[in-house]
Amino acid sequence: MGDAPGGGTGTGTGSAGTDTTGSGVRGARNSPRDPGGPSRRRLLHTGAALAAGAASAPLLAGCASSEAGSVGPDGRITVEMWHGQADTGRKAIQSLVDDFNRRQSRIRVDAGGGGVVADAMLQKVTAALAAGSYPDIALIFGADLARVARSPRVVDLTDTLRDTPYWPRLWGSVREAVTLNGKVRAAPAVLDTLCVVYNRKLFRQAGVPYPKPGWTWDDFIRTARLLTDPGRGTFGTSWPGTGDEDTVWRLWPLVWDLGGEVIAPDGHSIGFKDVGERALTTLARLAADRSVYVDPKPGSEQMHQVFIGGRMGMMATGPWELPDIVAGKVDYDVVAPPTYSGRPCTISGPDTWTVFDNGPARSRAAVEFLRWLGDPAQDVRWAVNGGSLPLSTATARRPEWRGYEGRTTGLPVFTTALSTARVRPVHPAYPQISQAVGEAVVAVLLGRSSPAEALRTCAEKADAALLIPR
């Protein structure tokens, strides 16, 4: 995809590595070079930018869809589902839907998908709400949930999910990601965590010890410098450089580890003014060493190609990348992210199944299906075949998942990280905060601004967004 990356800070030319398509390993839903849709990482992490672009769309417009026709001639209630999946993910969700439809005769789920991939779902749902013709279930990125939940058509799931055995089994980060103002506004759909994948061969060639859990950001910077070899065209590490959510979400674990928050407790300003400069300084040190490949194109495709091509030592990424790494025959392993404190700290990016009100019968049927889908017996099938980590601790303990982990190098590291992972706040101003932070990160990585200057500019824009009544 695009020009092959090479030397410098992500703007040169050269071989991009092997063009492979992963399969058989979790995360292969949309591998980076599948022609059928965008990459998995784009599906998970571009939602906030899309929300910012759709800020003027009238989510609150439209009237409630009629319940007429909800019950078909056969007596079954039809539930329309827009899942936005392609390729492996589509096959996985359709298999589960077919199983649900066979098991009972009261509800029929129509998993037509919505006619768009997941990163275009926000615009489609926004238009559907405005027109008053919308599905019963749609995949909504976690970063977009606060905006979508402004619509009165979004069903409150507090009573139907939180007070059931289903709820306490979910990871804490998952529960947080679907909760807004104390109410459950969606069911969890897709889950991941961010860890560091590293190339063992490059470490051996450079004579650098493999990273171990508990390592620090100073260790990471030093290791990246030692792995960088301009003569061979190898980089120590990478960072997306487009300023989108893929750029931004990687910074939050640094902020949290330093004691900051995305939004201050009072809700009127950002919560990282005291620590943001230090977090950005970490990126500035990598840039000064010229050890970081700054990917100039959306989707992080080039930096992943550089890694798979054997010219990058370390890459912060999620389990969705494992199929291509395996297919590229990279001698790799996975380690927890570095920290300042030595305490585990990473980020998870849950996406949601959001339910829309097409009348009480269809809403109840939609919730019944989602509760069935989230049960560990079904969730493990979705995790293995559809590209998600287990949504609950109960799923993670199932023998099917443990066996799958045992066959996939590094996968247990991603699962273990779920126990301490945090999530971005469910807040309607998050897209604007993300945009300001993305600009700051890119300015620092490209040497256009000092960390202090970048943070001041970011704070002005983000604080202004938080003062807007919503």
XYZ file of N, CA and C in Angstrom, residues 267-392:
378
model
N -13.719 18.063 34.768
C -14.342 17.947 33.460
C -14.215 19.173 32.576
N -13.507 20.207 33.050
C -13.441 21.461 32.305
C -12.085 21.715 31.660
N -11.144 20.813 31.848
C -9.814 20.996 31.275
C -9.149 19.641 31.129
N -8.060 19.610 30.377
C -7.330 18.357 30.229
C -6.643 18.003 31.544
N -6.358 16.732 31.705
C -5.764 16.264 32.955
C -4.303 15.878 32.826
N -3.614 16.412 31.776
C -2.212 16.029 31.605
C -1.289 17.240 31.434
N -1.719 18.391 31.925
C -0.864 19.572 31.814
C 0.434 19.422 32.597
N 0.384 18.714 33.722
C 1.575 18.579 34.560
C 2.517 17.488 34.067
N 2.030 16.544 33.276
C 2.866 15.404 32.880
C 3.028 15.285 31.371
N 2.232 16.030 30.614
C 2.274 15.894 29.165
C 3.617 16.239 28.560
N 4.299 17.237 29.136
C 5.603 17.617 28.591
C 6.608 16.481 28.723
N 6.575 15.786 29.859
C 7.516 14.664 30.018
C 7.200 13.540 29.043
N 5.912 13.254 28.845
C 5.542 12.215 27.883
C 6.009 12.590 26.477
N 5.785 13.845 26.077
C 6.220 14.283 24.762
C 7.742 14.340 24.663
N 8.415 14.611 25.760
C 9.877 14.619 25.754
C 10.435 13.233 25.430
N 9.742 12.192 25.868
C 10.160 10.833 25.519
C 10.175 10.660 24.004
N 9.152 11.160 23.335
C 9.114 11.080 21.874
C 10.201 11.953 21.259
N 10.439 13.123 21.854
C 11.474 14.013 21.333
C 12.853 13.351 21.411
N 13.105 12.591 22.462
C 14.399 11.891 22.590
C 14.554 10.845 21.503
N 13.488 10.110 21.207
C 13.549 9.136 20.118
C 13.812 9.826 18.784
N 13.139 10.966 18.571
C 13.333 11.697 17.321
C 14.751 12.246 17.217
N 15.292 12.753 18.329
C 16.653 13.302 18.315
C 17.685 12.227 18.000
N 17.418 11.011 18.437
C 18.316 9.884 18.147
C 18.140 9.360 16.724
N 17.103 9.813 16.037
C 16.756 9.319 14.702
C 16.535 7.803 14.725
N 16.001 7.341 15.841
C 15.762 5.903 16.003
C 14.305 5.526 15.789
N 13.448 6.519 15.493
C 12.020 6.269 15.346
C 11.618 6.498 13.894
N 10.974 5.509 13.309
C 10.408 5.653 11.968
C 9.044 6.314 12.119
N 8.880 7.521 11.589
C 7.620 8.251 11.674
C 6.838 7.965 10.399
N 5.756 7.210 10.555
C 4.974 6.788 9.396
C 4.139 7.961 8.885
N 4.345 8.382 7.631
C 3.656 9.566 7.134
C 2.274 9.318 6.559
N 1.837 8.059 6.515
C 0.570 7.755 5.846
C -0.450 7.178 6.822
N -1.733 7.454 6.596
C -2.778 6.931 7.484
C -2.780 5.399 7.507
N -3.171 4.856 8.668
C -3.293 3.415 8.790
C -2.059 2.712 9.278
N -0.943 3.439 9.414
C 0.311 2.856 9.910
C 0.811 1.714 9.049
N 0.390 1.664 7.783
C 0.755 0.536 6.939
C 2.254 0.456 6.699
N 2.884 1.611 6.479
C 4.299 1.578 6.117
C 5.176 1.101 7.264
N 4.894 1.568 8.482
C 5.747 1.134 9.586
C 5.582 -0.355 9.857
N 4.409 -0.878 9.598
C 4.224 -2.312 9.766
C 4.948 -3.092 8.672
N 4.986 -2.542 7.482
C 5.741 -3.191 6.415
C 7.237 -3.172 6.719
N 7.728 -2.064 7.285
C 9.140 -1.982 7.654
C 9.474 -3.055 8.684
N 8.592 -3.229 9.678
C 8.838 -4.249 10.707
C 8.818 -5.647 10.095
N 7.787 -5.936 9.320
C 7.665 -7.270 8.742
C 8.791 -7.532 7.749
N 9.308 -6.478 7.114
C 10.435 -6.624 6.204
C 11.769 -6.794 6.902
N 11.788 -6.810 8.234
C 13.020 -7.082 8.968
C 13.907 -5.871 9.171
N 13.327 -4.657 9.107
C 14.158 -3.460 9.233
C 13.710 -2.565 10.391
N 13.043 -3.159 11.379
C 12.651 -2.428 12.588
C 12.728 -3.359 13.774
N 13.346 -2.880 14.857
C 13.554 -3.745 16.008
C 12.345 -3.906 16.897
N 11.582 -2.816 17.122
C 10.453 -2.854 18.059
C 9.289 -2.064 17.486
N 8.089 -2.534 17.754
C 6.898 -1.853 17.268
C 5.776 -2.017 18.297
N 5.248 -0.881 18.765
C 4.079 -0.938 19.638
C 2.854 -1.187 18.766
N 2.157 -2.269 19.019
C 1.006 -2.629 18.194
C 0.089 -3.552 18.985
N -0.965 -3.993 18.325
C -1.924 -4.884 18.969
C -1.893 -6.264 18.358
N -2.683 -7.169 18.901
C -2.663 -8.554 18.420
C -3.144 -8.704 16.990
N -3.826 -7.667 16.449
C -4.282 -7.756 15.064
C -3.126 -7.894 14.077
N -1.905 -7.511 14.495
C -0.773 -7.536 13.575
C -0.110 -8.916 13.496
N -0.429 -9.815 14.424
C 0.246 -11.111 14.468
C 0.103 -11.929 13.185
N -1.039 -11.932 12.504
C -1.120 -12.735 11.276
C -0.045 -12.388 10.249
N 0.147 -11.093 10.003
C 1.144 -10.703 9.013
C 2.556 -10.971 9.494
N 2.785 -10.813 10.790
C 4.115 -11.085 11.334
C 4.454 -12.558 11.192
N 3.475 -13.410 11.484
C 3.684 -14.853 11.328
C 3.886 -15.200 9.861
N 3.021 -14.650 8.997
C 3.123 -14.944 7.566
C 4.437 -14.439 6.983
N 4.968 -13.334 7.532
C 6.244 -12.793 7.069
C 7.451 -13.519 7.617
N 7.208 -14.569 8.420
C 8.281 -15.402 8.977
C 9.284 -14.582 9.800
N 8.769 -13.618 10.547
C 9.600 -12.820 11.437
C 9.857 -13.616 12.719
N 11.100 -13.654 13.155
C 11.453 -14.277 14.435
C 11.122 -13.251 15.520
N 9.915 -13.334 16.078
C 9.425 -12.278 16.956
C 9.049 -12.798 18.328
N 8.853 -11.860 19.232
C 8.209 -12.132 20.518
C 7.523 -10.850 20.950
N 6.816 -10.925 22.079
C 6.014 -9.793 22.552
C 6.339 -9.537 24.017
N 6.391 -8.266 24.395
C 6.651 -7.890 25.783
C 5.700 -6.763 26.163
N 5.401 -6.658 27.451
C 4.568 -5.561 27.930
C 5.242 -4.230 27.643
N 4.466 -3.150 27.478
C 5.063 -1.847 27.174
C 5.966 -1.369 28.306
N 6.950 -0.524 27.971
C 7.776 0.075 29.030
C 6.962 1.081 29.832
N 7.448 1.408 31.010
C 6.772 2.395 31.856
C 7.822 3.283 32.515
N 7.364 4.336 33.159
C 8.243 5.161 33.976
C 8.349 4.592 35.382
N 7.270 3.995 35.845
C 7.153 3.584 37.244
C 7.519 2.134 37.492
N 7.528 1.323 36.443
C 7.724 -0.105 36.619
C 6.433 -0.859 36.810
N 5.316 -0.119 36.983
C 4.010 -0.754 37.120
C 3.408 -0.991 35.739
N 2.724 -2.118 35.538
C 2.108 -2.374 34.228
C 1.133 -1.267 33.862
N 1.206 -0.807 32.619
C 0.305 0.238 32.165
C 0.212 0.177 30.644
N -0.984 -0.047 30.145
C -1.197 -0.025 28.705
C -2.614 0.437 28.420
N -2.995 0.394 27.166
C -4.305 0.878 26.748
C -5.039 -0.213 25.993
N -6.335 -0.213 26.137
C -7.189 -1.110 25.374
C -8.159 -0.254 24.575
N -8.552 -0.747 23.396
C -9.459 0.009 22.549
C -10.744 -0.731 22.248
N -11.613 -0.942 23.235
C -12.843 -1.699 22.977
C -13.776 -0.976 22.006
N -14.423 -1.741 21.160
C -15.504 -1.233 20.324
C -16.814 -1.818 20.833
N -17.931 -1.279 20.373
C -19.220 -1.606 21.000
C -20.267 -2.060 20.001
N -21.208 -2.853 20.503
C -22.471 -3.109 19.821
C -23.482 -2.163 20.438
N -23.915 -1.167 19.690
C -24.874 -0.196 20.188
C -26.269 -0.552 19.680
N -27.250 -0.516 20.590
C -28.622 -0.911 20.262
C -29.466 0.345 20.047
N -30.252 0.337 18.963
C -31.110 1.472 18.627
C -32.576 1.063 18.744
N -33.387 2.016 19.165
C -34.786 1.751 19.520
C -35.677 1.700 18.281
N -36.060 0.499 17.897
C -37.075 0.282 16.871
C -38.325 -0.338 17.488
N -38.605 0.030 18.713
C -39.739 -0.521 19.433
C -39.295 -1.532 20.459
N -40.069 -1.737 21.519
C -39.653 -2.602 22.631
C -39.406 -4.045 22.227
N -40.193 -4.586 21.312
C -40.011 -5.997 20.947
C -38.660 -6.209 20.280
N -38.327 -5.351 19.336
C -37.047 -5.497 18.640
C -35.872 -5.170 19.557
N -36.035 -4.199 20.430
C -34.954 -3.868 21.365
C -34.672 -5.035 22.301
N -35.738 -5.646 22.835
C -35.543 -6.800 23.719
C -34.878 -7.947 22.972
N -35.278 -8.163 21.733
C -34.683 -9.241 20.938
C -33.214 -8.958 20.656
N -32.878 -7.704 20.368
C -31.485 -7.340 20.102
C -30.617 -7.580 21.328
N -31.113 -7.191 22.497
C -30.360 -7.393 23.730
C -30.199 -8.877 24.026
N -31.244 -9.653 23.798
C -31.141 -11.098 24.014
C -30.035 -11.703 23.142
N -29.974 -11.291 21.899
C -28.926 -11.793 21.014
C -27.540 -11.366 21.504
N -27.376 -10.114 21.918
C -26.063 -9.639 22.350
C -25.610 -10.315 23.634
N -26.548 -10.591 24.533
C -26.172 -11.328 25.739
C -25.721 -12.738 25.385
N -26.391 -13.366 24.437
C -25.971 -14.694 23.963
C -24.596 -14.605 23.309
N -24.375 -13.576 22.486
C -23.111 -13.419 21.786
C -21.954 -13.200 22.752
N -22.221 -12.518 23.870
C -21.169 -12.246 24.838
C -20.911 -13.365 25.814
N -21.737 -14.392 25.807
C -21.492 -15.549 26.678
C -20.160 -16.190 26.296
N -19.373 -16.655 27.277
C -18.056 -17.199 26.971
C -18.042 -18.269 25.884
N -19.097 -19.084 25.805
C -19.126 -20.141 24.790
C -19.125 -19.557 23.376
N -19.778 -18.424 23.192
C -19.777 -17.766 21.885
C -18.623 -16.772 21.764
N -18.315 -16.087 22.848
C -17.246 -15.089 22.809
C -15.910 -15.717 22.422
N -15.651 -16.927 22.870
C -14.375 -17.559 22.526
C -14.308 -17.863 21.032
N -15.442 -18.183 20.430
C -15.458 -18.404 18.972
C -15.185 -17.106 18.237
N -15.779 -16.014 18.704
C -15.555 -14.708 18.104
C -14.097 -14.272 18.278
N -13.536 -14.527 19.468
C -12.153 -14.131 19.733
C -11.177 -14.885 18.833
N -11.376 -16.186 18.710
C -10.453 -17.006 17.924
C -10.620 -16.750 16.427
N -11.859 -16.679 15.977
C -12.110 -16.608 14.536
C -12.318 -15.196 13.999
N -12.680 -14.254 14.879
C -13.046 -12.930 14.405
C -12.052 -11.834 14.686
N -11.026 -12.089 15.498
C -9.993 -11.086 15.687
C -10.120 -10.239 16.929
N -10.684 -10.768 18.010
C -10.804 -10.016 19.254
C -10.089 -10.762 20.362
N -9.695 -10.045 21.390
C -9.295 -10.692 22.626
C -10.562 -11.059 23.402
N -10.480 -11.962 24.360
C -11.670 -12.337 25.134
C -12.279 -11.132 25.842
N -13.587 -11.000 25.771
C -14.262 -9.877 26.399
C -14.364 -10.025 27.912
N -14.175 -11.240 28.409
C -14.355 -11.470 29.843
C -13.284 -12.404 30.370
